[in-house]
Coordinates of C-alpha atoms (C1' of nucleotides) in Angstrom, one line a residue:
Chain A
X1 CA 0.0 0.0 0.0
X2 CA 1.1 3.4 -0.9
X3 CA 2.1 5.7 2.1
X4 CA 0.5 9.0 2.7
X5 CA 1.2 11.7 4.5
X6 CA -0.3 12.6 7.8
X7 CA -1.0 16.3 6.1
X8 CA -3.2 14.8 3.9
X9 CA -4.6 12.3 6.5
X10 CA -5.5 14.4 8.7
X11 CA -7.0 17.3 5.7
X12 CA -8.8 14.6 4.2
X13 CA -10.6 13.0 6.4
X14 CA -11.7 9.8 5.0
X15 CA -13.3 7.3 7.5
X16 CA -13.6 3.9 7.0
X17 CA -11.0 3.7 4.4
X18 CA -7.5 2.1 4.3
X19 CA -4.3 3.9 5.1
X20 CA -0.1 3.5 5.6
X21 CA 1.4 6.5 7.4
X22 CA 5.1 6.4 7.7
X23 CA 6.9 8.8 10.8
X24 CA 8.9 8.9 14.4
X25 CA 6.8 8.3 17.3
X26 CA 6.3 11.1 19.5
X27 CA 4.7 9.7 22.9
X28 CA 3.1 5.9 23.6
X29 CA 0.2 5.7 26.1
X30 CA -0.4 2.3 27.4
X31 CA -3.5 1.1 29.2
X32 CA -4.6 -2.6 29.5
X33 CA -7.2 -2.7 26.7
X34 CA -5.7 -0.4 23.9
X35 CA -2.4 1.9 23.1
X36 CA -1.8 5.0 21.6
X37 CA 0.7 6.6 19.8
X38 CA 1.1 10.4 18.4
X39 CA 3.1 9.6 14.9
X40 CA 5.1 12.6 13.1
X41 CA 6.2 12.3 9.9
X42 CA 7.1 16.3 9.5
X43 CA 4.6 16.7 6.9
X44 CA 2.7 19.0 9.2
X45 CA 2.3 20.4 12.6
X46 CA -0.2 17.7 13.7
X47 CA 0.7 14.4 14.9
X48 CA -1.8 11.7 14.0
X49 CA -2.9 9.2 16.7
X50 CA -2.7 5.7 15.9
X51 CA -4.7 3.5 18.2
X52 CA -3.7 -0.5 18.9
X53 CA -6.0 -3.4 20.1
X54 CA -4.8 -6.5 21.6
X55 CA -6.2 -8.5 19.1
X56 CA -4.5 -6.6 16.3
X57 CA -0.9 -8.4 15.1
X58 CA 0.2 -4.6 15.5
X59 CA 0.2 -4.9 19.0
X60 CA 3.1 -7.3 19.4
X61 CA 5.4 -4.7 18.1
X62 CA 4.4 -2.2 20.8
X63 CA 7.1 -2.8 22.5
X64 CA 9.6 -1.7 20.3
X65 CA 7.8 1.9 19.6
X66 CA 9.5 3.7 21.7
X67 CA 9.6 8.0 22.1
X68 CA 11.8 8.4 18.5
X69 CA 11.5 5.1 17.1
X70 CA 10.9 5.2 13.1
X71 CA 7.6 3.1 12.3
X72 CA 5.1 2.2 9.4
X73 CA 1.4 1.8 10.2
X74 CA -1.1 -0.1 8.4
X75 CA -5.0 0.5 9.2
X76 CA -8.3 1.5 8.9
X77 CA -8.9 5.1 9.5
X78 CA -11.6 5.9 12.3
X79 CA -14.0 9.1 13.8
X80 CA -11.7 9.5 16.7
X81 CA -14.6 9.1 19.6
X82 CA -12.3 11.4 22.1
X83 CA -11.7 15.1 22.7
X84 CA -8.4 16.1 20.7
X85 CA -8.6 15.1 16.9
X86 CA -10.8 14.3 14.7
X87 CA -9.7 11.6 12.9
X88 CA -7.2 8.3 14.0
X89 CA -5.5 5.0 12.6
X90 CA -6.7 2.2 14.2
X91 CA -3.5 0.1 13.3
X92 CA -3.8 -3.5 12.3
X93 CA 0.0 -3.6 11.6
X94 CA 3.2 -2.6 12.3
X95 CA 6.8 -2.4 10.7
X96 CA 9.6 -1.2 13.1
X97 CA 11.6 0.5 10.7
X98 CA 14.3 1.8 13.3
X99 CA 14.3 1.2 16.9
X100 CA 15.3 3.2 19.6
X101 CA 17.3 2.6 22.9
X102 CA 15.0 4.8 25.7
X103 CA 17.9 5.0 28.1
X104 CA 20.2 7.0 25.3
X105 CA 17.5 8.9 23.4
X106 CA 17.9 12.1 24.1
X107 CA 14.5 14.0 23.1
X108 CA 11.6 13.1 26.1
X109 CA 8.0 13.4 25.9
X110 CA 8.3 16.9 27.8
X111 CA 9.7 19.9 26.5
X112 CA 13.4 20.8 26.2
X113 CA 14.7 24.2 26.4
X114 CA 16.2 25.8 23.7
X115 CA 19.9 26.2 24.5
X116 CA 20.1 21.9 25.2
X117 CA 18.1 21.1 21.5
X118 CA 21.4 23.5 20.3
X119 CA 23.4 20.9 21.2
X120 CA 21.7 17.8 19.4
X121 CA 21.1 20.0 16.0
X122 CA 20.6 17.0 14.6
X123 CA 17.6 15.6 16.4
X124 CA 15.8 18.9 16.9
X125 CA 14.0 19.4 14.0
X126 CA 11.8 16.2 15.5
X127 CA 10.3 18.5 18.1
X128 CA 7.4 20.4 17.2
X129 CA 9.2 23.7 18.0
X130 CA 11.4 23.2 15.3
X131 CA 9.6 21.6 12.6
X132 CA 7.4 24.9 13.2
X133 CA 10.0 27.0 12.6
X134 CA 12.0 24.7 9.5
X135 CA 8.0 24.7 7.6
X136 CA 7.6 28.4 8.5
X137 CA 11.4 29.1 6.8
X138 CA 10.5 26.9 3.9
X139 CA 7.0 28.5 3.0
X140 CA 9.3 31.9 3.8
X141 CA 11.5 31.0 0.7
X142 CA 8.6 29.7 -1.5
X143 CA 7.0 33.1 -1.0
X144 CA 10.4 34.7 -2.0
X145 CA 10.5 33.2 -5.1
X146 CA 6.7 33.7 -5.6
X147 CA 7.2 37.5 -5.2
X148 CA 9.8 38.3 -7.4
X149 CA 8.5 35.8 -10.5
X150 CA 5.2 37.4 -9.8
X151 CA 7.0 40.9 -10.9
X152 CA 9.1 39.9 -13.1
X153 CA 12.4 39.3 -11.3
X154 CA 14.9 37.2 -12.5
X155 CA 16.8 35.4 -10.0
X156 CA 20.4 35.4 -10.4
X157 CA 22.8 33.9 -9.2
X158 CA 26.2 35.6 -7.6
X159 CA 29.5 33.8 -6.8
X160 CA 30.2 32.8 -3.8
X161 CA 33.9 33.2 -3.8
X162 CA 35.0 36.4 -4.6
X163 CA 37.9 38.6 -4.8
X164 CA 35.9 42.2 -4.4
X165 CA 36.8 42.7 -0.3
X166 CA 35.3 46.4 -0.9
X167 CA 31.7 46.5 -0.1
X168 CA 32.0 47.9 3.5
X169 CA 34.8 47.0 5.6
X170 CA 33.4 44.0 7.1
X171 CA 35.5 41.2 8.2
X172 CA 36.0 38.4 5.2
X173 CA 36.5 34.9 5.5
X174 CA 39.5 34.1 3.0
X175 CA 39.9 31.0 1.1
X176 CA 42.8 29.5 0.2
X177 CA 45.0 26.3 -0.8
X178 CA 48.1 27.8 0.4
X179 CA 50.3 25.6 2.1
X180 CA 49.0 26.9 6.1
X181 CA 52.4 25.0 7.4
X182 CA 54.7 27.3 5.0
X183 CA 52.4 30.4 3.8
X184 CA 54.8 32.2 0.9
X185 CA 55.2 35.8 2.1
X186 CA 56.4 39.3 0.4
X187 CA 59.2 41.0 0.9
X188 CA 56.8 43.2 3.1
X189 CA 55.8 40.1 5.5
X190 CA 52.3 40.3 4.2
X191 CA 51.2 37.4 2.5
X192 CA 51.9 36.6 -1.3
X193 CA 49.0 35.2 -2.7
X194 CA 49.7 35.3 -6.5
X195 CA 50.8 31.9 -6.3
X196 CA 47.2 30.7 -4.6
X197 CA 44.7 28.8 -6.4
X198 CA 42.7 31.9 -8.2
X199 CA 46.7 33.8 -8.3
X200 CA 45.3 36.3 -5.7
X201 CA 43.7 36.6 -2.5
X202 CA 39.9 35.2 -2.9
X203 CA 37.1 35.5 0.0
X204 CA 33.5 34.5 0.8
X205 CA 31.0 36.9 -0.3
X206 CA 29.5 39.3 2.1
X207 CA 27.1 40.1 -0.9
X208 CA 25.5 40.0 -4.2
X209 CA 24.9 43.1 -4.8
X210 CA 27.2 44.3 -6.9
X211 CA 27.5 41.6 -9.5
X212 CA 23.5 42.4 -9.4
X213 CA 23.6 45.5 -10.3
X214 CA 25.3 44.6 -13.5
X215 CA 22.7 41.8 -13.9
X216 CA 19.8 44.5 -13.5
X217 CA 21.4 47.2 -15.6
X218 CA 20.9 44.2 -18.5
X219 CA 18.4 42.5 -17.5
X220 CA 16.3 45.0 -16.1
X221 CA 15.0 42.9 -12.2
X222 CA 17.1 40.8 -11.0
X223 CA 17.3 39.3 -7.4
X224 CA 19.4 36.7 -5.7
X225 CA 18.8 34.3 -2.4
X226 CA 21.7 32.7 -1.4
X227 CA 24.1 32.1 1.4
X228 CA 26.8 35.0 2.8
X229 CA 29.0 35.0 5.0
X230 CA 30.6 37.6 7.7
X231 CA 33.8 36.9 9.8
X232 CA 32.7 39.9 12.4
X233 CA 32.9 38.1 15.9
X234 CA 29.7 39.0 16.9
X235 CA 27.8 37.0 19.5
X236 CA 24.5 38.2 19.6
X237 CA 20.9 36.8 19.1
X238 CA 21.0 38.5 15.6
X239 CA 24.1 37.8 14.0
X240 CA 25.1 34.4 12.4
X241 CA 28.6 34.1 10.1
X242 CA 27.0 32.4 7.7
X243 CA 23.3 33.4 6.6
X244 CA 20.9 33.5 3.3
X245 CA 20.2 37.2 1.4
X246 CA 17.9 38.2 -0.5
X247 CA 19.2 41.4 -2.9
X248 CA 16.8 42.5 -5.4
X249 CA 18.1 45.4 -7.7
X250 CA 15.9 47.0 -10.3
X251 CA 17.0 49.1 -13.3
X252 CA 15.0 52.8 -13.6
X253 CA 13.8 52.7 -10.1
X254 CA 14.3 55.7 -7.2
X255 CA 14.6 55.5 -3.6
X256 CA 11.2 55.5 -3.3
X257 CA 10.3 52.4 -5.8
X258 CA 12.9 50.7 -3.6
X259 CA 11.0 51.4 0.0
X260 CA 7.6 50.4 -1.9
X261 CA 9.0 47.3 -3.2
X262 CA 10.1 46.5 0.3
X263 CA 6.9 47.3 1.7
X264 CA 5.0 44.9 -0.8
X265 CA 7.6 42.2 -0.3
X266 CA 7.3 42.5 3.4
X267 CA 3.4 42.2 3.5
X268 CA 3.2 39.6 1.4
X269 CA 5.5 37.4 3.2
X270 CA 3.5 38.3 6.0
X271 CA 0.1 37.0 4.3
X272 CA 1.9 34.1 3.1
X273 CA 3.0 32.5 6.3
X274 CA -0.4 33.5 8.1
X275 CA -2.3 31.6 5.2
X276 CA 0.3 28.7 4.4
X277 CA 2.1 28.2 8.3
X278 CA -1.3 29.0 10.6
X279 CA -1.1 25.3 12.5
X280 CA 2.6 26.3 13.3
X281 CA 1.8 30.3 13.9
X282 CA -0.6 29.0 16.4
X283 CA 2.1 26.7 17.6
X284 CA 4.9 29.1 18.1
X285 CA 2.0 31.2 19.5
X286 CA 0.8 29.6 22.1
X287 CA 4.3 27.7 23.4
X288 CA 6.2 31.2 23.2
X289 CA 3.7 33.7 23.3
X290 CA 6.5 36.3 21.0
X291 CA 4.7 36.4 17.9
X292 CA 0.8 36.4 17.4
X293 CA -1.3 35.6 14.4
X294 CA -3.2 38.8 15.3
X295 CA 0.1 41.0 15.1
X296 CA 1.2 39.6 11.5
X297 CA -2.4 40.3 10.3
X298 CA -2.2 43.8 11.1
X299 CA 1.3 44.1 9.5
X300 CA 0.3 42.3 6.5
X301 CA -2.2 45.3 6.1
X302 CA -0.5 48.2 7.7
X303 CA 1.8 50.5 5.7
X304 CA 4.9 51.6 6.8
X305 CA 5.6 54.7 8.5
X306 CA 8.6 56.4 6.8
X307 CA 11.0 58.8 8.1
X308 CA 14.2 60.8 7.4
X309 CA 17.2 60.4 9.4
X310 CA 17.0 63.8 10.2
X311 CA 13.5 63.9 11.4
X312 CA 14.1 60.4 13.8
X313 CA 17.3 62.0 15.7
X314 CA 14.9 65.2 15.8
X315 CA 12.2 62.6 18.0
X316 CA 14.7 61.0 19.6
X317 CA 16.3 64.2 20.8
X318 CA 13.0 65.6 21.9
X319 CA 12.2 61.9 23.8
X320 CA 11.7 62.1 27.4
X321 CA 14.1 59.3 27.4
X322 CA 17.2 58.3 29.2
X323 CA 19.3 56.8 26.6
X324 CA 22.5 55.5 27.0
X325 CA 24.4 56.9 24.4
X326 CA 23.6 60.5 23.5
X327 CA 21.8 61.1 20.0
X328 CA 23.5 63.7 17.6
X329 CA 23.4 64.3 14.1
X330 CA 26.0 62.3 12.0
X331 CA 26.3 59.2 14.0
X332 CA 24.8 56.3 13.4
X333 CA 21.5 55.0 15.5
X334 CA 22.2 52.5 18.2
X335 CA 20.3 49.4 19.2
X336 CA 18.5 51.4 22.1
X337 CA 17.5 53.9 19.7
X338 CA 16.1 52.0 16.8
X339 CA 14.0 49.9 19.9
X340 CA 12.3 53.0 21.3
X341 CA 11.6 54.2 17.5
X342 CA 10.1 50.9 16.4
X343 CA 8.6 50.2 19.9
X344 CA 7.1 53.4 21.3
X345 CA 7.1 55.9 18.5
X346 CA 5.2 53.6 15.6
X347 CA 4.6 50.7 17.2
X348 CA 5.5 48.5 13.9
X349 CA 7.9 48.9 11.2
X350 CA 9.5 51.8 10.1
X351 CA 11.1 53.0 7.3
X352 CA 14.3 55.2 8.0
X353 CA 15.3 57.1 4.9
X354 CA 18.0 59.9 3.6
X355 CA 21.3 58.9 6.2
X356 CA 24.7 61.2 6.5
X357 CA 26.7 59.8 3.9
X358 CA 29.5 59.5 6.3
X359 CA 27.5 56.4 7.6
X360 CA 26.7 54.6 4.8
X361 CA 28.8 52.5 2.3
X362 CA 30.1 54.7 -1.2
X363 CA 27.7 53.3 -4.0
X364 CA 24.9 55.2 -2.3
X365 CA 23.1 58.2 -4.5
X366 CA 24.1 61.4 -3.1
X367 CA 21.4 63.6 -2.3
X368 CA 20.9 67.4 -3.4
X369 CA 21.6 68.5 0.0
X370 CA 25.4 67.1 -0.5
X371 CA 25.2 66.0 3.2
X372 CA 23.1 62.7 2.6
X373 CA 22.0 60.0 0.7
X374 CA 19.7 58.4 -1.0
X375 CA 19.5 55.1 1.5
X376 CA 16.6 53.3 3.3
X377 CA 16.5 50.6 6.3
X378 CA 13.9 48.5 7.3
X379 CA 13.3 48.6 11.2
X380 CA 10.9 45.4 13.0
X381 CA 10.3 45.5 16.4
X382 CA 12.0 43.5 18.5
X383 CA 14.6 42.1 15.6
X384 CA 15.7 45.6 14.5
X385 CA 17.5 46.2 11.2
X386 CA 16.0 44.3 8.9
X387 CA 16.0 45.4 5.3
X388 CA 19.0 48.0 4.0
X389 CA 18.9 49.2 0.6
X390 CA 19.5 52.7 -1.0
X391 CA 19.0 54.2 -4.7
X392 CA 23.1 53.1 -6.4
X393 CA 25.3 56.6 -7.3
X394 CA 24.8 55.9 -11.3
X395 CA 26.8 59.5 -12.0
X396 CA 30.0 58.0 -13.3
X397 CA 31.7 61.4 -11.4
X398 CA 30.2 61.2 -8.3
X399 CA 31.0 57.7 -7.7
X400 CA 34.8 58.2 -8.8
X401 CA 35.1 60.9 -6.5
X402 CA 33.5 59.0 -3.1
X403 CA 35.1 55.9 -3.9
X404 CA 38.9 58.0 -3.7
X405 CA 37.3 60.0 -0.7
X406 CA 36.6 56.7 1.0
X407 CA 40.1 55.2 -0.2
X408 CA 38.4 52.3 -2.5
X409 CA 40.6 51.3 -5.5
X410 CA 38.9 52.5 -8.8
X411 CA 41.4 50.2 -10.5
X412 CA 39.7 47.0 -9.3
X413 CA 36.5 48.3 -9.4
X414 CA 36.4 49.4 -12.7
X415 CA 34.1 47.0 -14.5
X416 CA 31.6 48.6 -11.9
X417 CA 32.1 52.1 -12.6
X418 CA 32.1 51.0 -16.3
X419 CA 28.5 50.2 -15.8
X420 CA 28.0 54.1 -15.2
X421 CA 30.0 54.6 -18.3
X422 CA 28.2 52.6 -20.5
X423 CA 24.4 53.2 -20.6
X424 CA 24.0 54.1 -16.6
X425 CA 20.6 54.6 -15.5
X426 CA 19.0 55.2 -12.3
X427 CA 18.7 52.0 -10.2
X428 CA 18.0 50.7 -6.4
X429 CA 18.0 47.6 -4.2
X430 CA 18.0 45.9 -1.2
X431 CA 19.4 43.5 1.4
X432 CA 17.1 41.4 3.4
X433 CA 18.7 38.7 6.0
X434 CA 16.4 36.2 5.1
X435 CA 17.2 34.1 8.9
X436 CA 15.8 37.9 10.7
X437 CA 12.8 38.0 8.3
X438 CA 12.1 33.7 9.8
X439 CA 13.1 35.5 13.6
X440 CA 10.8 38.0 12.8
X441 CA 8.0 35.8 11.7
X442 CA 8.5 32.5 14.0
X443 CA 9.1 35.0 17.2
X444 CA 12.7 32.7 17.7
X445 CA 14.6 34.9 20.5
X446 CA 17.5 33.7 19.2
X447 CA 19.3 33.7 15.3
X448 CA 20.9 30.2 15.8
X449 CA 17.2 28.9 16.1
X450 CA 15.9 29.4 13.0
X451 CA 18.8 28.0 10.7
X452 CA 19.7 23.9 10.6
X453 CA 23.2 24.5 10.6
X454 CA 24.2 27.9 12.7
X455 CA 27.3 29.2 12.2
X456 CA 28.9 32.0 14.6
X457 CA 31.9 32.6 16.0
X458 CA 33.8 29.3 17.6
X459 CA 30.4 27.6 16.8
X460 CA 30.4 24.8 13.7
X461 CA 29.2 21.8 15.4
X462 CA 26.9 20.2 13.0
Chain B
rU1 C1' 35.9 41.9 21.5
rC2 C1' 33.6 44.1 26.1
rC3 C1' 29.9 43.8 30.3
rU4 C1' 26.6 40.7 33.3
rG5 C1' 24.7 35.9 34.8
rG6 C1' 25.6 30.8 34.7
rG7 C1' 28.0 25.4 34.3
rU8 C1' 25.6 19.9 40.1
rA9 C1' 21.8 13.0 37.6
rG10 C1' 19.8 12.0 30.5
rC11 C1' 16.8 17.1 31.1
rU12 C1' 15.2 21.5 34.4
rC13 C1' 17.1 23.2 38.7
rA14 C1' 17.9 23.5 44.5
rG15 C1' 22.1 23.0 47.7
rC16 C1' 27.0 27.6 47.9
rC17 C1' 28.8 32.7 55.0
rG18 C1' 33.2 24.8 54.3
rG19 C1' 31.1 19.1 57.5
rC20 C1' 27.1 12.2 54.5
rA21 C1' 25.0 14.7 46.9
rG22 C1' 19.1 16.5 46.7
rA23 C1' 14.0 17.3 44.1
rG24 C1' 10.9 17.3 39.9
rC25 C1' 10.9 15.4 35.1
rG26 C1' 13.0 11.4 32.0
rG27 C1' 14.5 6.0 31.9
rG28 C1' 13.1 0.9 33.9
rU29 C1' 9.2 -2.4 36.3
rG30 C1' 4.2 -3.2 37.7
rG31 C1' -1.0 -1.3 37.6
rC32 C1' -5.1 1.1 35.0
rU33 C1' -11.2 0.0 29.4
rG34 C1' -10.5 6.5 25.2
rU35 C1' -5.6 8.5 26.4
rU36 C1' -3.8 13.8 24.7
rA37 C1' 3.7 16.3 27.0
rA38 C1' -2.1 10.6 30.3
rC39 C1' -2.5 8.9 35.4
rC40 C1' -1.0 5.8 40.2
rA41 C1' 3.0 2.9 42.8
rC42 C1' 7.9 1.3 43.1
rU43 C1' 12.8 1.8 41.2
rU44 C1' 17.2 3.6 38.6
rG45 C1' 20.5 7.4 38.1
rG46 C1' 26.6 11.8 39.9
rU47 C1' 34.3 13.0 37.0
rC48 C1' 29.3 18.9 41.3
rG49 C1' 32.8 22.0 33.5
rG50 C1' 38.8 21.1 33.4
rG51 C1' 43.3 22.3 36.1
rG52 C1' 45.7 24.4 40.3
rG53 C1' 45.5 26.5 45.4
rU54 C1' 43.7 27.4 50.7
rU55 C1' 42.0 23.8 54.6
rC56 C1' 41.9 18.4 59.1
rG57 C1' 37.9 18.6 55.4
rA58 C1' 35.8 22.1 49.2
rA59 C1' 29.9 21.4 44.9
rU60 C1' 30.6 25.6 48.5
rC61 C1' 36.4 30.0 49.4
rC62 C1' 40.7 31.8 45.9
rC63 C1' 43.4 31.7 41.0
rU64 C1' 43.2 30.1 36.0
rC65 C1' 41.4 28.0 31.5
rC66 C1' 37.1 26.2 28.8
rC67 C1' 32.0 26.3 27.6
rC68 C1' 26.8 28.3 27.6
rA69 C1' 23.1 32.4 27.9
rG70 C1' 21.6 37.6 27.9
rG71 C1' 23.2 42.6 26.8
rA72 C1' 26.6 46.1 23.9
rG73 C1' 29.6 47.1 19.5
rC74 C1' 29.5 45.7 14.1
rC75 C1' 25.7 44.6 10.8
rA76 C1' 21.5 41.8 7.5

RNA sequence: UCCUGGGUAGCUCAGCCGGCAGAGCGGGUGGCUGUUAACCACUUGGUCGGGGGUUCGAAUCCCUCCCCAGGAGCCA
């Protein structure tokens, strides 16, 4: 008999009928006259309940279906007669596909607490936390994808080994085949790489962005999705090394095409989840009480209130607030700022445009005023920073003379000021880290909870 | 990297102004005719993070290293 999925089991609803269901067990409750088990096969939130008689041939394998144990159920499908669910397997019989040893197992029947499931990355996405959050990222990156075909984006896709170390001045992770017991150095002492694998230094990408802006000055929308990576040792609840982007960049676009887009994007993430993920919303709601259904409704309909720089130092200045570091005009916002401006002024996402140029990276269109530019981020509550994307300098001029203000080399850059030779036009786009926008959505305290595999500084377990 | 709080049974934690290593949960065994992270009874379980020091005696006090969490900086 074919197997089927507890989703559709349990959607479908077809008593009397035959049915094989496939999964780990979750709990066994023995009485005398009957057992129980809740069966997971991470098709959906739900665990079905299986129900064995004595009589059945099932019931000699009881034994073995442990908490974790990997089974195959054959039965009829019955009205469940009890408060709970709906619909149950009364199982006739039983394949024990993988056993389990109790005393060694580590998940239990109760709950766990986040910081020891970090440790057995492997075995938490069996818990219903987890396989919450991993269906919640994947409908997430479905609804990426949807978006952006929807409009007519074309995803691209952007090396991950690069030699451009020039977007910010972020830590890179280098790779290498040089000999690490006998590295061949300059007459300097720094390193000589020209006789490395690529014949010069090559790093991880910390971004896509500006291989797609030459994609979108061609191709018109572009976006990627893929991994970065950051060798910044940050330990925080927000930062991972290693974490999925998503940069769309759009040819003849402003500032303000690139907030709207955001805006849409957002919100329709937002409706996505709440119509796709609502058995693991719920979930997530009721075990962690940080997210509510209720909350992402009103975002998915809610526009968002944008800002200038100047005008949020202006409220923060005038805040009857005890902050710890003072607000002023020209430096950047700190976490305690953004919080109160997210938190207490709008009470939702905010939009914070037009930032001293001092602050932000070079390719960013220079305003009239000569003092800012044309950038935008994307402030959550709770998560902070969450989208950052600006209108690109396309005035071959301007750009050359930032990039020598700031000290980037025009000679290795100069495929990317040839795009404002050839045919420039005006042209924005964003950066979404796609792991806050899952934080965000699943209410996950913590960054290293909403990725399989976290990766953060003297952390690569798994 | 800095600040703060932690590390004791498989898990969550109590014990900490020095004097016999504890509880709940889990695991095991038995019971229970519709259970829902079932319930009841019994039972099992320890390198007190590692190393060093003080002391008659250290889970407890001191030094040091490692690890974890939260906050900050950096950012997405």
């Amino acid at each position: 008999m074919e197997r089927s999925l507890i989703k559709d089991v349990l959607a479908e609803q077809r008593f009397g009928e035959p049915s094989r269901v496939c999964g780990w067990v979750r709990t066994k409750r023995e009485s005398k006259g009957f057992v129980f088990l809740a069966l997971s096969d991470g098709s959906s939130q739900d665990t079905l309940q299986i129900i064995v008689f004595p009589e059945a041939p099932a019931f000699r394998e009881l034994h073995r279906c442990n908490t974790g144990a990997a089974i195959c159920a054959k039965g009829i499908l019955r009205e469940s007669p009890a408060k709970g669910q709906s619909i149950e397997l009364e199982a006739t019989d039983i394949v024990v596909v993988g056993e389990v040893d109790q005393a060694t197992y580590p998940l239990q029947k109760k709950g766990h607490s986040l910081e020891f499931l970090r440790e057995i990355g492997h075995l938490r996405p069996r818990t219903n936390t987890f396989g919450a959050v991993f269906r919640l990222r994947n409908i997430l990156a479905a609804g990426v994808h949807d978006f952006f075909q929807a409009r007519g984006f074309l995803w691209v896709h952007t090396p991950i080994i690069t030699s451009s170390d020039c977007e910010g001045a972020g830590d890179l992770f280098t790779v290498t085949t040089l000999d690490l017991r006998n590295v061949p150095k300059k007459d300097s002492g720094e390193v000589d790489f020209s006789g490395d694998f690529f014949g010069t230094r090559a790093y991880l990408t910390v971004s896509g962005q500006l291989e797609a802006e030459f994609l979108a000055l061609s191709l018109g929308r572009v976006y990627t999705f893929g991994p970065t990576f950051r060798a910044e040792n940050s330990n925080t609840t927000r930062h991972l090394s290693e974490f999925w982007m998503i940069e769309p960049e759009m040819a003849f676009a402003d500032l303000d095409d690139d907030i709207t887009l955001a805006e849409e994007f957002f919100r329709f993430l937002c409706r996505e989840v709440l119509e796709k993920g609502h058995r693991e919303l719920s979930f997530l709601e009721s075990h962690y009480k940080k997210i509510s259904c209720d909350e992402l409704r009103k975002l998915a309909e809610t526009p968002f209130v944008r800002m200038t720089y100047t005008d949020a130092v202006r409220e923060l200045r005038a805040a009857n607030e005890r902050f710890e570091f003072p607000v002023s005009w020209g430096s950047d916002l700190q976490s305690e700022h953004e919080r109160y401006l997210t938190d207490k002024v709008v009470n939702g996402p905010l939009v914070i445009t037009d930032y001293p140029k001092e602050i932000k990276a070079f390719y960013m269109k220079q305003n009239p005023d000569g003092k800012t530019v044309a950038a935008m981020d994307v402030l959550v509550p709770k998560v902070g920073e969450i989208i950052g994307g600006s209108q690109r300098e396309d005035r071959l001029d301007v750009l050359a003379q930032r990039m020598s203000e700031v000290g980037i080399s025009i000679e290795n850059l100069r495929w990317y000021l040839d795009l404002r030779r050839f045919g420039t036009v005006p042209h924005a786009g964003f950066g979404l880290g796609f792991e806050r926008l899952v934080q965000f959505v699943t209410g996950m305290a913590n960054i290293r909870d909403v990725i399989p595999c976290p990766r953060a500084p003297r952390a690569i377990r798994l």
